[in-house]
Amino acid sequence: MNSIEFSFLHRQIADWRRLVFKGLCLLICLLIVGIQPAFAGINDDVYDGNMFVVYAGNGSLVPSRFTLAQSLAEHKPIFLAFYLDDSSDCKQYAIVISRVQEFYGKAAEIIPISVDTISSKKTYEPTEPGYYYSGGVPQVVVFNQSGEVVLNKKGQVPFEEIDDRLREVFDLLPRTESVQLKRRSFNEFSSELAK
């Protein structure tokens, strides 16, 4: 092969490499531009992970350490919270459930129940979460040490209302007569929602 043919062939290969390189760069740019951001957020009904971890900064809530039946058998006060990870109302309410755990987690059993995990049956026993679920989320149920329901409400029940019931259960001073406790913020969601 003479030098002219070799030079021509070498130039063709170099041109081909440049063309492939430019094509790959263009493809990568198109992929980067075409990537859609995550559309889940606190104000929509799109699943984006465990809501307690994402929106309350508290992954210790799920899964619960004890079942409802175990807690009732041990005569512990119970805070039962029904939720869905893909409900905007529940995502916004996660900070309240986390706050209940912050103040009462050592003395009461905090049991978040995803309604997706409740088995569908005609009747439930009083030791099963389905017995207390009324068909909406979020829903909170507070039990005293005797296993009696002292609060059962749907919707975004304010922390103060839950706190009042738990203060009665634990025979604590009313909020108006005790020192106000302040919560330290630990992420942008909890600091904004705790206000």
XYZ file of C-alpha atoms in Angstrom:
195
model
C 0.000 0.000 0.000
C 1.484 3.304 -0.983
C 1.627 6.383 1.229
C -1.206 8.208 -0.570
C -3.638 5.359 -0.023
C -2.521 5.041 3.593
C -2.982 8.771 4.189
C -6.438 8.688 2.599
C -7.499 5.665 4.661
C -6.142 7.256 7.848
C -8.118 10.460 7.138
C -11.318 8.463 6.504
C -10.936 6.629 9.831
C -10.288 9.928 11.672
C -13.352 11.506 10.045
C -15.435 8.468 10.988
C -14.252 8.677 14.634
C -15.102 12.389 14.806
C -18.549 11.669 13.393
C -19.186 8.892 15.941
C -17.899 11.103 18.785
C -20.139 14.006 17.744
C -23.115 11.647 17.450
C -22.512 10.248 20.970
C -22.175 13.769 22.398
C -25.445 14.769 20.735
C -27.170 11.647 22.076
C -25.927 12.299 25.624
C -27.093 15.945 25.438
C -30.526 14.847 24.237
C -30.802 12.312 27.068
C -29.835 14.894 29.685
C -32.300 17.462 28.342
C -35.047 14.849 28.007
C -34.813 13.541 31.590
C -37.932 14.477 33.510
C -37.603 15.576 37.136
C -39.462 13.675 39.843
C -43.015 14.943 39.902
C -43.906 13.765 43.390
C -44.238 16.349 46.106
C -45.910 17.104 49.394
C -48.964 18.643 47.715
C -49.848 15.817 45.322
C -51.051 12.238 45.480
C -48.007 10.658 43.849
C -45.955 8.015 45.649
C -42.387 9.116 46.286
C -41.280 6.880 49.132
C -41.960 6.475 52.815
C -43.654 9.721 53.793
C -42.230 9.655 57.329
C -38.675 9.563 56.004
C -39.242 12.052 53.190
C -41.529 14.617 54.842
C -41.044 14.206 58.596
C -37.421 13.114 58.699
C -38.427 10.182 60.889
C -37.858 6.706 59.520
C -38.187 5.142 62.966
C -41.987 5.186 62.768
C -42.352 2.485 60.128
C -42.501 -0.409 60.675
C -43.958 -0.237 64.129
C -42.209 -2.169 66.892
C -45.428 -3.747 68.198
C -48.812 -4.677 66.806
C -52.070 -3.300 68.131
C -52.884 -6.641 69.773
C -49.524 -6.737 71.580
C -49.878 -3.170 72.836
C -53.451 -3.750 74.041
C -52.314 -6.912 75.864
C -49.554 -4.948 77.626
C -52.056 -2.232 78.683
C -50.008 0.522 77.060
C -51.512 3.785 75.829
C -51.639 3.680 72.040
C -51.615 6.258 69.286
C -52.839 4.595 66.082
C -52.465 6.551 62.824
C -53.958 5.371 59.528
C -52.210 6.728 56.429
C -51.323 6.259 52.755
C -47.844 7.080 51.416
C -49.354 8.539 48.229
C -51.884 10.880 49.870
C -51.064 14.573 49.977
C -53.097 14.965 53.176
C -51.079 12.199 54.835
C -47.783 13.623 53.584
C -48.663 16.975 55.137
C -49.794 15.249 58.325
C -46.610 13.140 58.732
C -44.955 15.888 60.769
C -47.774 15.776 63.361
C -47.428 12.008 63.767
C -43.677 12.446 64.145
C -44.266 15.162 66.721
C -46.533 12.838 68.737
C -43.728 10.292 68.742
C -41.263 12.949 69.854
C -43.246 13.786 72.987
C -44.957 10.467 73.785
C -42.887 7.811 71.997
C -41.255 6.482 75.164
C -44.482 6.238 77.205
C -47.042 5.273 74.546
C -46.966 2.948 71.588
C -47.055 4.890 68.295
C -48.430 2.634 65.541
C -48.712 4.028 62.008
C -50.810 1.713 59.820
C -50.801 1.947 56.039
C -54.402 1.270 55.023
C -53.063 -0.700 52.064
C -51.893 -3.353 54.546
C -55.298 -3.846 56.181
C -56.727 -7.122 54.951
C -60.233 -6.916 53.545
C -62.646 -8.844 55.771
C -66.319 -8.548 56.690
C -65.639 -8.233 60.416
C -62.597 -7.480 62.514
C -61.670 -8.206 66.094
C -61.090 -5.246 68.468
C -57.401 -6.195 68.473
C -57.121 -5.589 64.708
C -56.541 -2.153 63.161
C -59.347 -2.714 60.617
C -61.846 -2.627 63.480
C -61.121 1.091 64.031
C -60.521 2.228 60.450
C -63.418 4.353 59.206
C -62.496 4.696 55.542
C -60.537 7.947 55.341
C -56.952 9.081 55.756
C -55.357 10.431 57.769
C -57.178 9.047 60.789
C -55.972 8.944 64.384
C -57.171 6.760 67.238
C -55.920 7.179 70.811
C -56.367 4.417 73.392
C -55.882 4.690 77.129
C -54.182 2.027 79.263
C -57.468 0.103 79.555
C -57.781 -0.176 75.771
C -60.683 2.304 75.592
C -60.769 4.721 72.657
C -60.467 8.305 73.915
C -60.062 9.947 70.488
C -61.057 8.735 67.016
C -61.003 11.363 64.254
C -60.453 11.559 60.514
C -58.615 14.360 58.807
C -55.717 16.476 59.904
C -56.319 16.448 63.642
C -54.208 19.182 65.267
C -51.360 18.085 67.517
C -52.887 20.086 70.356
C -56.065 17.978 70.310
C -54.057 14.752 70.387
C -51.818 16.211 73.084
C -54.859 17.089 75.218
C -56.135 13.484 75.063
C -52.725 12.015 75.811
C -52.281 14.424 78.726
C -55.552 13.077 80.133
C -54.387 9.484 79.596
C -51.095 10.142 81.399
C -52.680 12.411 84.033
C -50.454 15.353 83.076
C -51.086 19.043 83.629
C -53.084 20.782 80.898
C -50.983 22.539 78.283
C -52.022 25.947 79.655
C -50.456 25.098 83.025
C -47.225 23.476 81.856
C -44.060 24.673 80.177
C -44.314 24.888 76.402
C -41.979 22.458 74.688
C -40.255 23.553 71.479
C -39.156 21.265 68.703
C -35.792 21.529 66.963
C -36.035 21.458 63.178
C -33.943 18.937 61.283
C -34.918 19.379 57.630
C -36.693 21.897 55.437
C -40.043 20.063 55.554
C -40.215 19.627 59.300
C -39.125 23.208 60.013
C -41.756 24.620 57.669
C -44.578 22.301 58.725
C -43.891 22.631 62.450
C -44.776 26.349 62.318
